[in-house]
PDB file of C-alpha atoms and ligand atoms in Angstrom:
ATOM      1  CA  UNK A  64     -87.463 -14.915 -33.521  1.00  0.00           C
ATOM      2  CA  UNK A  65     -85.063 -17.395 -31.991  1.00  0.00           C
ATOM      3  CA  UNK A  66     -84.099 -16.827 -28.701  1.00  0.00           C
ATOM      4  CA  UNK A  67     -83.469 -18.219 -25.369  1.00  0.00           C
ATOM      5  CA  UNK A  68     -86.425 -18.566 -22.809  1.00  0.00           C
ATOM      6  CA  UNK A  69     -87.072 -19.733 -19.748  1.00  0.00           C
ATOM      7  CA  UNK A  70     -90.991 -20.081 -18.901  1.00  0.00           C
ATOM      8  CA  UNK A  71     -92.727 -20.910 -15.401  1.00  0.00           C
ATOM      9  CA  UNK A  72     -96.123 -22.579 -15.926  1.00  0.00           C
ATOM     10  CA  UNK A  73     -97.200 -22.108 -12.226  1.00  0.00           C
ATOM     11  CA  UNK A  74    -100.323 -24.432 -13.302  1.00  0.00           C
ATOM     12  CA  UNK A  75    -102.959 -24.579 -10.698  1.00  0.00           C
ATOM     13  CA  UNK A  76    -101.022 -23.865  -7.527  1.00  0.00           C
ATOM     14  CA  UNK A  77    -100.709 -20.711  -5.146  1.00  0.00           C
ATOM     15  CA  UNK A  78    -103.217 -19.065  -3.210  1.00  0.00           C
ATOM     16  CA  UNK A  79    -103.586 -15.665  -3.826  1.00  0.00           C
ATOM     17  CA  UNK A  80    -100.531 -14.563  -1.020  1.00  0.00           C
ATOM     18  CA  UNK A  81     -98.014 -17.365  -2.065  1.00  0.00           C
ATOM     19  CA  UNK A  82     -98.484 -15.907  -5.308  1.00  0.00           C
ATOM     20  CA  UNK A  83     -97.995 -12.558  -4.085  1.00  0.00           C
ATOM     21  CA  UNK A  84     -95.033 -13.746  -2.040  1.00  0.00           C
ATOM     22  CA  UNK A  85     -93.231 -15.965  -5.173  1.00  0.00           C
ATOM     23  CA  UNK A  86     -94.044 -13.623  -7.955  1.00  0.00           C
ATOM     24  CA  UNK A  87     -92.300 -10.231  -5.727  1.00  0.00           C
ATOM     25  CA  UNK A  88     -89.317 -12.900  -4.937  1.00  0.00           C
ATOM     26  CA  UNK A  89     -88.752 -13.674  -8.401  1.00  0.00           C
ATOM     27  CA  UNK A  90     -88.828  -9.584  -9.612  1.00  0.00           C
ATOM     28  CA  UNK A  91     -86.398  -9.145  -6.638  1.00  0.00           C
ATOM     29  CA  UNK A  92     -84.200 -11.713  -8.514  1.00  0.00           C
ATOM     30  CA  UNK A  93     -84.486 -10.343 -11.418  1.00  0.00           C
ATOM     31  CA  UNK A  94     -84.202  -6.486 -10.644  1.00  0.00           C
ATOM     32  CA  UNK A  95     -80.034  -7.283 -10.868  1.00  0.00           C
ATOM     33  CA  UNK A  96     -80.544  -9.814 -13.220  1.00  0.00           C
ATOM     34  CA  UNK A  97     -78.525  -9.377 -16.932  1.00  0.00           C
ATOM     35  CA  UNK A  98     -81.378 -10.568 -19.171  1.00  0.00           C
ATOM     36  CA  UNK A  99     -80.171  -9.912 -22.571  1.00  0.00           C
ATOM     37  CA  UNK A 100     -79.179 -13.552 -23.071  1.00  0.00           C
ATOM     38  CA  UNK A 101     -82.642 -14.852 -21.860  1.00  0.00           C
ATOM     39  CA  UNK A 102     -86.245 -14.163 -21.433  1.00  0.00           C
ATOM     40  CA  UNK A 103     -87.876 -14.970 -18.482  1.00  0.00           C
ATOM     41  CA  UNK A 104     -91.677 -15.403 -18.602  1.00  0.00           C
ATOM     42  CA  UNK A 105     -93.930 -16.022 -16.278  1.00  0.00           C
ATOM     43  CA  UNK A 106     -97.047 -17.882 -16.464  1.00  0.00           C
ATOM     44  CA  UNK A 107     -99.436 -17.751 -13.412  1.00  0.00           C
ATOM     45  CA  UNK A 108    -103.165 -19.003 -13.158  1.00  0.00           C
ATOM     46  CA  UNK A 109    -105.632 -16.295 -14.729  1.00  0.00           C
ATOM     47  CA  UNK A 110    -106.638 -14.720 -11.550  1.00  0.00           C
ATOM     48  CA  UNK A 111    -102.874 -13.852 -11.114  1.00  0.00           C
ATOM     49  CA  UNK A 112    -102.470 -12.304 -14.576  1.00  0.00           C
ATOM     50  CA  UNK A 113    -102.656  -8.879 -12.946  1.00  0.00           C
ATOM     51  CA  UNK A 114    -100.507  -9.423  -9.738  1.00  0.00           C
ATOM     52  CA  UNK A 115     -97.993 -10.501 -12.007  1.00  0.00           C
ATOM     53  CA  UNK A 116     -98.211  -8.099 -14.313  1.00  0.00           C
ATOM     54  CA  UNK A 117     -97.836  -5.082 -12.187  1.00  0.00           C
ATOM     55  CA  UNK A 118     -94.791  -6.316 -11.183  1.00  0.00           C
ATOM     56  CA  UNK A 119     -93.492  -6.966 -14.417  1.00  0.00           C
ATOM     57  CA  UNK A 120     -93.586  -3.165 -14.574  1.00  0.00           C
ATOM     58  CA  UNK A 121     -90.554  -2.005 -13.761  1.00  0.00           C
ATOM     59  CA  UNK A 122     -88.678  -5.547 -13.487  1.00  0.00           C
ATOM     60  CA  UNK A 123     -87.605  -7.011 -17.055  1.00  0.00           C
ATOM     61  CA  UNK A 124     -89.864 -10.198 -17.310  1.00  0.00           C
ATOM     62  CA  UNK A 125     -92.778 -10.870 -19.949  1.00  0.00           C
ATOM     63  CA  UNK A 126     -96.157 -12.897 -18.449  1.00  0.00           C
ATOM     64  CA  UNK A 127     -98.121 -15.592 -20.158  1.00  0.00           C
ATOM     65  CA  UNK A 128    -101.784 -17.311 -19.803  1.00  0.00           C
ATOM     66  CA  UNK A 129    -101.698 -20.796 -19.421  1.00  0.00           C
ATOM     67  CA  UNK A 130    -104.942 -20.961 -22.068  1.00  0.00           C
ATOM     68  CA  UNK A 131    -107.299 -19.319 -23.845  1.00  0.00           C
ATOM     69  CA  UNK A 132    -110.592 -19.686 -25.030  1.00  0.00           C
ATOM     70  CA  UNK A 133    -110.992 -21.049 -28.709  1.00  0.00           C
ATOM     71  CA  UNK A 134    -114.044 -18.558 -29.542  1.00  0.00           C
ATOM     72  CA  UNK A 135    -114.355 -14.874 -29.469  1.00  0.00           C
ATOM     73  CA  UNK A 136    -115.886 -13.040 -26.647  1.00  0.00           C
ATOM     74  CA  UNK A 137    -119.494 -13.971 -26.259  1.00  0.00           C
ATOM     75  CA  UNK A 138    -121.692 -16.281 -24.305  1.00  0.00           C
ATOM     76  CA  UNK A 139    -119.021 -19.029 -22.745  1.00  0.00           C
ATOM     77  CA  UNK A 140    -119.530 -19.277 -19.250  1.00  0.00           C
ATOM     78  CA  UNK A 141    -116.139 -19.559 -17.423  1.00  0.00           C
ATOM     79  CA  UNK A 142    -113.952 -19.041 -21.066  1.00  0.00           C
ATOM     80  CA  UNK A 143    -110.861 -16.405 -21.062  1.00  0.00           C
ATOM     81  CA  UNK A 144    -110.753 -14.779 -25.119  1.00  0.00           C
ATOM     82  CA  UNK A 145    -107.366 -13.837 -26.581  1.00  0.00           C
ATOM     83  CA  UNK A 146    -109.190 -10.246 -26.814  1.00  0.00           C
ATOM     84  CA  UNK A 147    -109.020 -10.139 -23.090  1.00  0.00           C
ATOM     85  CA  UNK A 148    -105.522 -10.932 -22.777  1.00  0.00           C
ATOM     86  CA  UNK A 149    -104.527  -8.933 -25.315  1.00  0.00           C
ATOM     87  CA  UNK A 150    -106.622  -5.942 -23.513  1.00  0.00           C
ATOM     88  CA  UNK A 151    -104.218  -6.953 -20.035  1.00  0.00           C
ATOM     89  CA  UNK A 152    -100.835  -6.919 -22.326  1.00  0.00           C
ATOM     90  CA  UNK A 153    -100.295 -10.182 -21.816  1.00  0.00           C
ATOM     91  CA  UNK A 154     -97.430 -11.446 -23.770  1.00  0.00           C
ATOM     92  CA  UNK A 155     -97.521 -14.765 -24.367  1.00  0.00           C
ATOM     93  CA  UNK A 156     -99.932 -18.188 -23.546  1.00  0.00           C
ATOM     94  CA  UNK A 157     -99.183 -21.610 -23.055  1.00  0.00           C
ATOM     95  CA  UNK A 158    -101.471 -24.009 -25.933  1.00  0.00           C
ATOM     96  CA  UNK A 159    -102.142 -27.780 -25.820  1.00  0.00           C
ATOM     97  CA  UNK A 160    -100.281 -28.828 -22.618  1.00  0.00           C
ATOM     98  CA  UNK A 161    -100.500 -32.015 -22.275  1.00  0.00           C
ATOM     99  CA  UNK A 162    -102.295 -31.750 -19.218  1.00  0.00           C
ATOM    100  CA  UNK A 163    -105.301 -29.814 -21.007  1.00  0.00           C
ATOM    101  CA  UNK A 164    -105.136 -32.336 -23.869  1.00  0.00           C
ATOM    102  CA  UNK A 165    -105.485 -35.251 -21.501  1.00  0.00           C
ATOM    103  CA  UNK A 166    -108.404 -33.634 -18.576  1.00  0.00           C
ATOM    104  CA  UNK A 167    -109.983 -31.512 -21.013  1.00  0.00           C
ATOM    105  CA  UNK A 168    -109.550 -33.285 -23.878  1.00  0.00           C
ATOM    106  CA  UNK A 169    -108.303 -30.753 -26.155  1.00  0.00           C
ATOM    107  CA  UNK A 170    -106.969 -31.951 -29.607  1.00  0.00           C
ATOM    108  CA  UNK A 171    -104.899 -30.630 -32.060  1.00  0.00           C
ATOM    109  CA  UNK A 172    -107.999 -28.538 -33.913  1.00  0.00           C
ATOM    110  CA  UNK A 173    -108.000 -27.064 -30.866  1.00  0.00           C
ATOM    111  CA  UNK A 174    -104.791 -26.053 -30.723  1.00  0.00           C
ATOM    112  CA  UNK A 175    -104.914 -24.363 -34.132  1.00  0.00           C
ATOM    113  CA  UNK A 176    -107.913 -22.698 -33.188  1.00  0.00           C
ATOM    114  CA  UNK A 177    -106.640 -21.458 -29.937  1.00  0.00           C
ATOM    115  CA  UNK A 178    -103.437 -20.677 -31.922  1.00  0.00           C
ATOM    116  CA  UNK A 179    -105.121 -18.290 -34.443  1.00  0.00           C
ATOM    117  CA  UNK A 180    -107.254 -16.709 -32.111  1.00  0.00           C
ATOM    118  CA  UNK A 181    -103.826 -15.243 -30.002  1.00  0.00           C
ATOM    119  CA  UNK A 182    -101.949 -14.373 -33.157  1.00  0.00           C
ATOM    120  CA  UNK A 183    -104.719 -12.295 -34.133  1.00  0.00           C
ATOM    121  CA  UNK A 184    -104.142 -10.191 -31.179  1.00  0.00           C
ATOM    122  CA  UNK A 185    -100.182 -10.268 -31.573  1.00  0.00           C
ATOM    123  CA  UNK A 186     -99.758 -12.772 -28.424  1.00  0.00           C
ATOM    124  CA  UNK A 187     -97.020 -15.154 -28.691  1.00  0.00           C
ATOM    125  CA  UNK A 188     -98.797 -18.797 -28.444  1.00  0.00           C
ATOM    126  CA  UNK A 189     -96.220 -21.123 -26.377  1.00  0.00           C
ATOM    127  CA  UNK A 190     -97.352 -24.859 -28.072  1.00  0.00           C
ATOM    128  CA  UNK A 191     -96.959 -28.188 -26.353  1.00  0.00           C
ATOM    129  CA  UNK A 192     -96.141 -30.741 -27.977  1.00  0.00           C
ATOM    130  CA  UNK A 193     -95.055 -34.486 -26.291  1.00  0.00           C
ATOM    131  CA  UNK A 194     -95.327 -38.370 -26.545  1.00  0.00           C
ATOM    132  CA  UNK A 195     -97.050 -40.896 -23.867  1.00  0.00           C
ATOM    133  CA  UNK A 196     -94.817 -43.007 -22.253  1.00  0.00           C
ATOM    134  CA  UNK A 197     -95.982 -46.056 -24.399  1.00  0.00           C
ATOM    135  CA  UNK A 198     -95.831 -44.304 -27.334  1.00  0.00           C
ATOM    136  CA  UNK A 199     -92.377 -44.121 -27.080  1.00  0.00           C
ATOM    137  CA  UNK A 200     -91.791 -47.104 -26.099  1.00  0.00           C
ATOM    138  CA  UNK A 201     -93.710 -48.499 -29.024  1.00  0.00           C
ATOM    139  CA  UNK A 202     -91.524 -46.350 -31.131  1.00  0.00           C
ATOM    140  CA  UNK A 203     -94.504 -43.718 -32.383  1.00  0.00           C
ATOM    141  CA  UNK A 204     -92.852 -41.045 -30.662  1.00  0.00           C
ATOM    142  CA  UNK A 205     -91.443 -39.214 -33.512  1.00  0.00           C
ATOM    143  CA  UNK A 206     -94.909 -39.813 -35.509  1.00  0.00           C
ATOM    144  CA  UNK A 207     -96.805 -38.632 -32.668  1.00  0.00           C
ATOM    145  CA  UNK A 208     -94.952 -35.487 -32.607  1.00  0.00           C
ATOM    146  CA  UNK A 209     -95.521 -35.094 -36.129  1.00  0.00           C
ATOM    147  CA  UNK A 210     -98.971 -34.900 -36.375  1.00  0.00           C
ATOM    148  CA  UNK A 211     -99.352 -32.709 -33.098  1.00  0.00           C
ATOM    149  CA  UNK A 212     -97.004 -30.129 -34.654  1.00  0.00           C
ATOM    150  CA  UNK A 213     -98.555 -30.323 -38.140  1.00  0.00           C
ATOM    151  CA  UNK A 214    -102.104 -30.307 -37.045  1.00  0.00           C
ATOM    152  CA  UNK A 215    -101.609 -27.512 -34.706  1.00  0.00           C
ATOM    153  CA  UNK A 216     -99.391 -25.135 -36.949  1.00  0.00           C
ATOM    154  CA  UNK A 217     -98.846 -26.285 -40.283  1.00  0.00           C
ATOM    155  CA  UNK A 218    -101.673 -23.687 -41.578  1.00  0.00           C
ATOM    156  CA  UNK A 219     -99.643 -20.956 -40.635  1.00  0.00           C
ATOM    157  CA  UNK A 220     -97.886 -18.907 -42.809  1.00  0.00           C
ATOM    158  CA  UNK A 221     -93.976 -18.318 -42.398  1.00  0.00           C
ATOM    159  CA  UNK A 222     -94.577 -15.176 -41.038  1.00  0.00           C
ATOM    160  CA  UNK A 223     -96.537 -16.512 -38.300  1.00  0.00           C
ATOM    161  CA  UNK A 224     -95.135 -19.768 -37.580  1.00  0.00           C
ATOM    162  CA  UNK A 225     -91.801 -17.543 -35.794  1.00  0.00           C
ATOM    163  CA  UNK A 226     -94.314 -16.092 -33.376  1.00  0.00           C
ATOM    164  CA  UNK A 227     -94.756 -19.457 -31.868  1.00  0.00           C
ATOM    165  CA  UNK A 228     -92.456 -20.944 -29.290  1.00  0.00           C
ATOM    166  CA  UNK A 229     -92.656 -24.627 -29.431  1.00  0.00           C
ATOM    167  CA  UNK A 230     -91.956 -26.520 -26.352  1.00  0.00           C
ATOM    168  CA  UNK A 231     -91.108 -30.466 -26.185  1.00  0.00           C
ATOM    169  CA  UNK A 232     -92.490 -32.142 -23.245  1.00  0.00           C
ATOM    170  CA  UNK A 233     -92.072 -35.853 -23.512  1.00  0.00           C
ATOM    171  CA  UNK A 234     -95.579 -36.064 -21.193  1.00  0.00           C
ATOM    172  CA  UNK A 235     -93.896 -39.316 -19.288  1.00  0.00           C
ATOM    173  CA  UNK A 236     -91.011 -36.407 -17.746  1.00  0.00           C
ATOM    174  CA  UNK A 237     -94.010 -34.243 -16.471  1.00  0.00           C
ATOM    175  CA  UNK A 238     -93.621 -33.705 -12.719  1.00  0.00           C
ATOM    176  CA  UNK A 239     -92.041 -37.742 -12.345  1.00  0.00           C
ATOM    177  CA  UNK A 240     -89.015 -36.569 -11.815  1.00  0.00           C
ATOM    178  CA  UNK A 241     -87.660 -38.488 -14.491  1.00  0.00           C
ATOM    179  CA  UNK A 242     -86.062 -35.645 -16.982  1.00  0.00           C
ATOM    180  CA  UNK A 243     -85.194 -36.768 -20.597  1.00  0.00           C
ATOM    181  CA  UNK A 244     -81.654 -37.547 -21.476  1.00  0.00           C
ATOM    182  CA  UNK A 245     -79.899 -34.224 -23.542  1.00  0.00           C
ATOM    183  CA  UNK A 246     -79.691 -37.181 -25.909  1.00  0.00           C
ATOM    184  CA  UNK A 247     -83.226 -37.936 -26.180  1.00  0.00           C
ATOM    185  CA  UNK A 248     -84.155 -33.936 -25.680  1.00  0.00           C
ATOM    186  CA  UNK A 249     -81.848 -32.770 -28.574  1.00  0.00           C
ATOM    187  CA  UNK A 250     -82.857 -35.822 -31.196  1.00  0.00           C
ATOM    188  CA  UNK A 251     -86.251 -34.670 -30.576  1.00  0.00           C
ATOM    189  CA  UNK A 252     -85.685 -31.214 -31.038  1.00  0.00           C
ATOM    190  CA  UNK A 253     -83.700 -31.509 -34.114  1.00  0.00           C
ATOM    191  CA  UNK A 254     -86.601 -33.428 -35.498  1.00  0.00           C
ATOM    192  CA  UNK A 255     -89.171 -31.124 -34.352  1.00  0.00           C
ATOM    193  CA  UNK A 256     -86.945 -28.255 -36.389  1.00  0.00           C
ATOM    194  CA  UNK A 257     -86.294 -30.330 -39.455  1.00  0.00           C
ATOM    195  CA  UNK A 258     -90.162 -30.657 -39.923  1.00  0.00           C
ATOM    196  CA  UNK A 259     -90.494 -26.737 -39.696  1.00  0.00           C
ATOM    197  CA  UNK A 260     -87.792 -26.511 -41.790  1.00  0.00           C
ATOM    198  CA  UNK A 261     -89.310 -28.695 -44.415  1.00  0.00           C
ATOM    199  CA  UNK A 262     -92.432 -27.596 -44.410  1.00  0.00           C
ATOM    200  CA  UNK A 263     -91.070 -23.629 -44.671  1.00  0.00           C
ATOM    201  CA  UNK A 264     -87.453 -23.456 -44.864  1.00  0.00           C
ATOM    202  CA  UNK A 265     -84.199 -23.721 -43.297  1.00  0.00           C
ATOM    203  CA  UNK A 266     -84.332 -19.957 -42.314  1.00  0.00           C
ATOM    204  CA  UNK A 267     -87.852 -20.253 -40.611  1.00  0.00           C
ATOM    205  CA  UNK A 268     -87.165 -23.455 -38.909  1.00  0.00           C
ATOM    206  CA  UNK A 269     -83.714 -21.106 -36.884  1.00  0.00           C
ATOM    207  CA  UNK A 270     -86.256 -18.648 -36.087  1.00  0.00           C
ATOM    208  CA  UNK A 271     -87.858 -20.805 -34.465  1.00  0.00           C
ATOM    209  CA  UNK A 272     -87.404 -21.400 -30.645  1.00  0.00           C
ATOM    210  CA  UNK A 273     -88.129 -24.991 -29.248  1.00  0.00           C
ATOM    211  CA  UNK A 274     -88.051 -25.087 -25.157  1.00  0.00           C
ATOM    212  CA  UNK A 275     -87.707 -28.792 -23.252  1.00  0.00           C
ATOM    213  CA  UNK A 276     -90.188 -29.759 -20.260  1.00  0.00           C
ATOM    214  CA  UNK A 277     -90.799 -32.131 -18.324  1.00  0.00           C
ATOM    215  CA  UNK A 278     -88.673 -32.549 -14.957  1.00  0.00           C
ATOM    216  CA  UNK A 279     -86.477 -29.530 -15.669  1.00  0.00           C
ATOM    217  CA  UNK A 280     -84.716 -28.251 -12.607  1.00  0.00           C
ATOM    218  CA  UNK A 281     -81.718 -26.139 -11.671  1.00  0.00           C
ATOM    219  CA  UNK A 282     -79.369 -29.549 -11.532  1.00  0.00           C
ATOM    220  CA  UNK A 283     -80.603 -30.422 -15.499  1.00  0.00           C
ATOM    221  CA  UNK A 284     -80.980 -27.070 -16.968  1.00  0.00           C
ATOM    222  CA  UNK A 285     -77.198 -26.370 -17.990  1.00  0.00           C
ATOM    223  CA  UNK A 286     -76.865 -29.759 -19.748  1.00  0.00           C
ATOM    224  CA  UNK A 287     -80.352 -29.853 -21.785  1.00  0.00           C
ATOM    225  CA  UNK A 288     -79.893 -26.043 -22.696  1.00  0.00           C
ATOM    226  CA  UNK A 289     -76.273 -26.807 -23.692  1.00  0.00           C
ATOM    227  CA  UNK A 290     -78.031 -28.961 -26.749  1.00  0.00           C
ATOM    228  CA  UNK A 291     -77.954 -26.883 -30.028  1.00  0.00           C
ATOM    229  CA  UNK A 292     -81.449 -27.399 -30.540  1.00  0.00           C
ATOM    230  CA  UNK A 293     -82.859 -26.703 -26.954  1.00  0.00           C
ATOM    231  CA  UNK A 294     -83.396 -22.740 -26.873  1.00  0.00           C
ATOM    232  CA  UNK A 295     -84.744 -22.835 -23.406  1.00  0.00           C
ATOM    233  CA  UNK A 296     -87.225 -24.680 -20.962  1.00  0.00           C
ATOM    234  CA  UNK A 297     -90.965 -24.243 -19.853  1.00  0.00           C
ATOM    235  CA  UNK A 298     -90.702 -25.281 -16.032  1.00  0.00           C
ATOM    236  CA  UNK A 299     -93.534 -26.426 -13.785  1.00  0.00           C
ATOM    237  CA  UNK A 300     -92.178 -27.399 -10.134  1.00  0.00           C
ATOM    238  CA  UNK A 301     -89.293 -25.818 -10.338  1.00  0.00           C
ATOM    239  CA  UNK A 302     -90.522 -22.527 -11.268  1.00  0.00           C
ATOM    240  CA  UNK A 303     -92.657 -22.177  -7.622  1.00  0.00           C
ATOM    241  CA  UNK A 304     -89.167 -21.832  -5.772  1.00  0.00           C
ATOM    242  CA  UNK A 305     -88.049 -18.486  -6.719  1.00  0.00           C
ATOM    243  CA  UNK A 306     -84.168 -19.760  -5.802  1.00  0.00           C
ATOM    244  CA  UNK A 307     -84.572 -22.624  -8.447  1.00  0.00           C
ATOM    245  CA  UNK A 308     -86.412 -20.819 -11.461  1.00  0.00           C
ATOM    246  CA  UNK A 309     -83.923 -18.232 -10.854  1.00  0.00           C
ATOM    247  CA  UNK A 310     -80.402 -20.510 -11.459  1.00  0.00           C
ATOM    248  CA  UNK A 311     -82.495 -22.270 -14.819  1.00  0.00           C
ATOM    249  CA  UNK A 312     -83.072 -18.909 -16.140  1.00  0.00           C
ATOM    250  CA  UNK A 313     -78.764 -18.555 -15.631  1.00  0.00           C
ATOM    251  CA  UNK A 314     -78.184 -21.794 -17.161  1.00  0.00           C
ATOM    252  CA  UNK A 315     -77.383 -20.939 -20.348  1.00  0.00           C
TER     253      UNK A 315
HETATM  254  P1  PGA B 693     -92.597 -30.074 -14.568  1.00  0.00           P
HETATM  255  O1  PGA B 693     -93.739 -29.536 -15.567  1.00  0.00           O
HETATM  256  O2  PGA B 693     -91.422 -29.152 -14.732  1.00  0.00           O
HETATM  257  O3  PGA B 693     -93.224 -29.996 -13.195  1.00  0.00           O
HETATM  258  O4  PGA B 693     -92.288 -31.474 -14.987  1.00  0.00           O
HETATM  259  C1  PGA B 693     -93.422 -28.985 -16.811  1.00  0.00           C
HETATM  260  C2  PGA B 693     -94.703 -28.593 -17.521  1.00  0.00           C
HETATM  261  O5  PGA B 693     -95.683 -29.336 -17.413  1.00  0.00           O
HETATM  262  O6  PGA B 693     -94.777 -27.535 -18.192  1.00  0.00           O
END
């Protein structure tokens, strides 16, 4: 279902009290916040599921993994199984960031694994998808793209493909401080929809929600979110000052 999100991937940062600290700053935020235009999740590291969680409670705010394990419960020392999650009501889970693709070396099988094993369990799978910068410059952007989105969801059926969020992060914006244009942001976007829509249809493809990341902050937000194809961000940096996650999740 299409709609307009705002994610924080906290990644690996906060100790256990800055966590506690951020995470009860943000539900203060929110407590008066109107969130029927916008959902807000949150996506801490896995010790934090909980912490967060509880104060999800009575605050309206959904929380996400930032991975899961491709394989069912079972002997894999240090894995986290969808089951698990599921068994915490988590929500949603980040899959394939770029930054798990390039230190753990995670590929796009992986991605459909790790993809099947959440919907199974009704969690929303948040997908990366995003070019190197010499890709781009090279001009394979848009066939890079391709093949990360096809590989990693094109065995779904329609059904399940609109329980994935996609999320466009052009990996040379990641925490460089050097955003992508709305231009750039909405071409890609559009693209990124026209393959959904012509591998399903044009229906599926508007169900579909596609976030932007990479450098999103509460200066950028309005303008990339403004794009008809942007339905939202996934924010790293930003989204560890409460202040700043808060004024992207108003930016639409
Ligand atoms: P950034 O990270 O906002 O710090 O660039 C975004 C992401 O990696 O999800």
């Amino acid at each position: 279902m299409r709609r307009n999100i705002v994610a924080g991937n906290w990644k690996s940062n906060q100790l256990f009290s800055q966590a506690d600290e951020l995470i009860n700053d943000i539900a203060e935020k929110l407590r008066n916040f109107d969130s029927t235009d916008v959902d807000v999740i949150v996506c801490p590291p896995f010790p934090y599921l909980e912490l967060v969680s509880d104060a999800a409670e009575d605050v309206e705010f959904f929380v996400g993994a930032q991975n899961v394990s491709k394989f069912d419960n079972g002997a894999y020392t240090g894995e986290v199984s969808a089951a698990m999650l599921q068994s915490m009501n988590i929500d949603y889970c980040i899959v394939g960031h770029s930054e798990r693709r390039k230190y753990f070396f995670e590929t796009n099988r992986d991605v459909a694994e790790k993809v099947d094993r959440l919907l199974k369990v009704d969690i929303n799978p948040i997908v990366c998808v995003g070019e190197l910068l010499e890709e781009r410059e090279e001009g394979r952007h848009f066939d890079v793209i391709r093949s990360q989105v096809s590989e990693g969801l094109f065995h779904l059926s329609k059904d399940q493909i609109t329980k994935v969020i996609l999320a466009y992060e052009p990996v040379w914006a990641i925490g460089t401080g050097k955003t992508a244009t709305k231009d750039q942001a909405q071409e890609m976007h559009a693209f990124i929809r026209g393959l959904i829509a012509d591998k399903y249809s044009d229906d599926v493809a508007q169900d579909v929600s596609i976030l932007y990341g990479g450098s999103c902050n509460a200066k950028n937000a309005r303008e990339l979110f403004a794009q008809p194809d942007v339905d939202g961000g996934l924010i790293g940096g930003a989204s560890l000052k409460h202040e700043d996650f808060i004024e992207i999740a108003c930016s639409f």
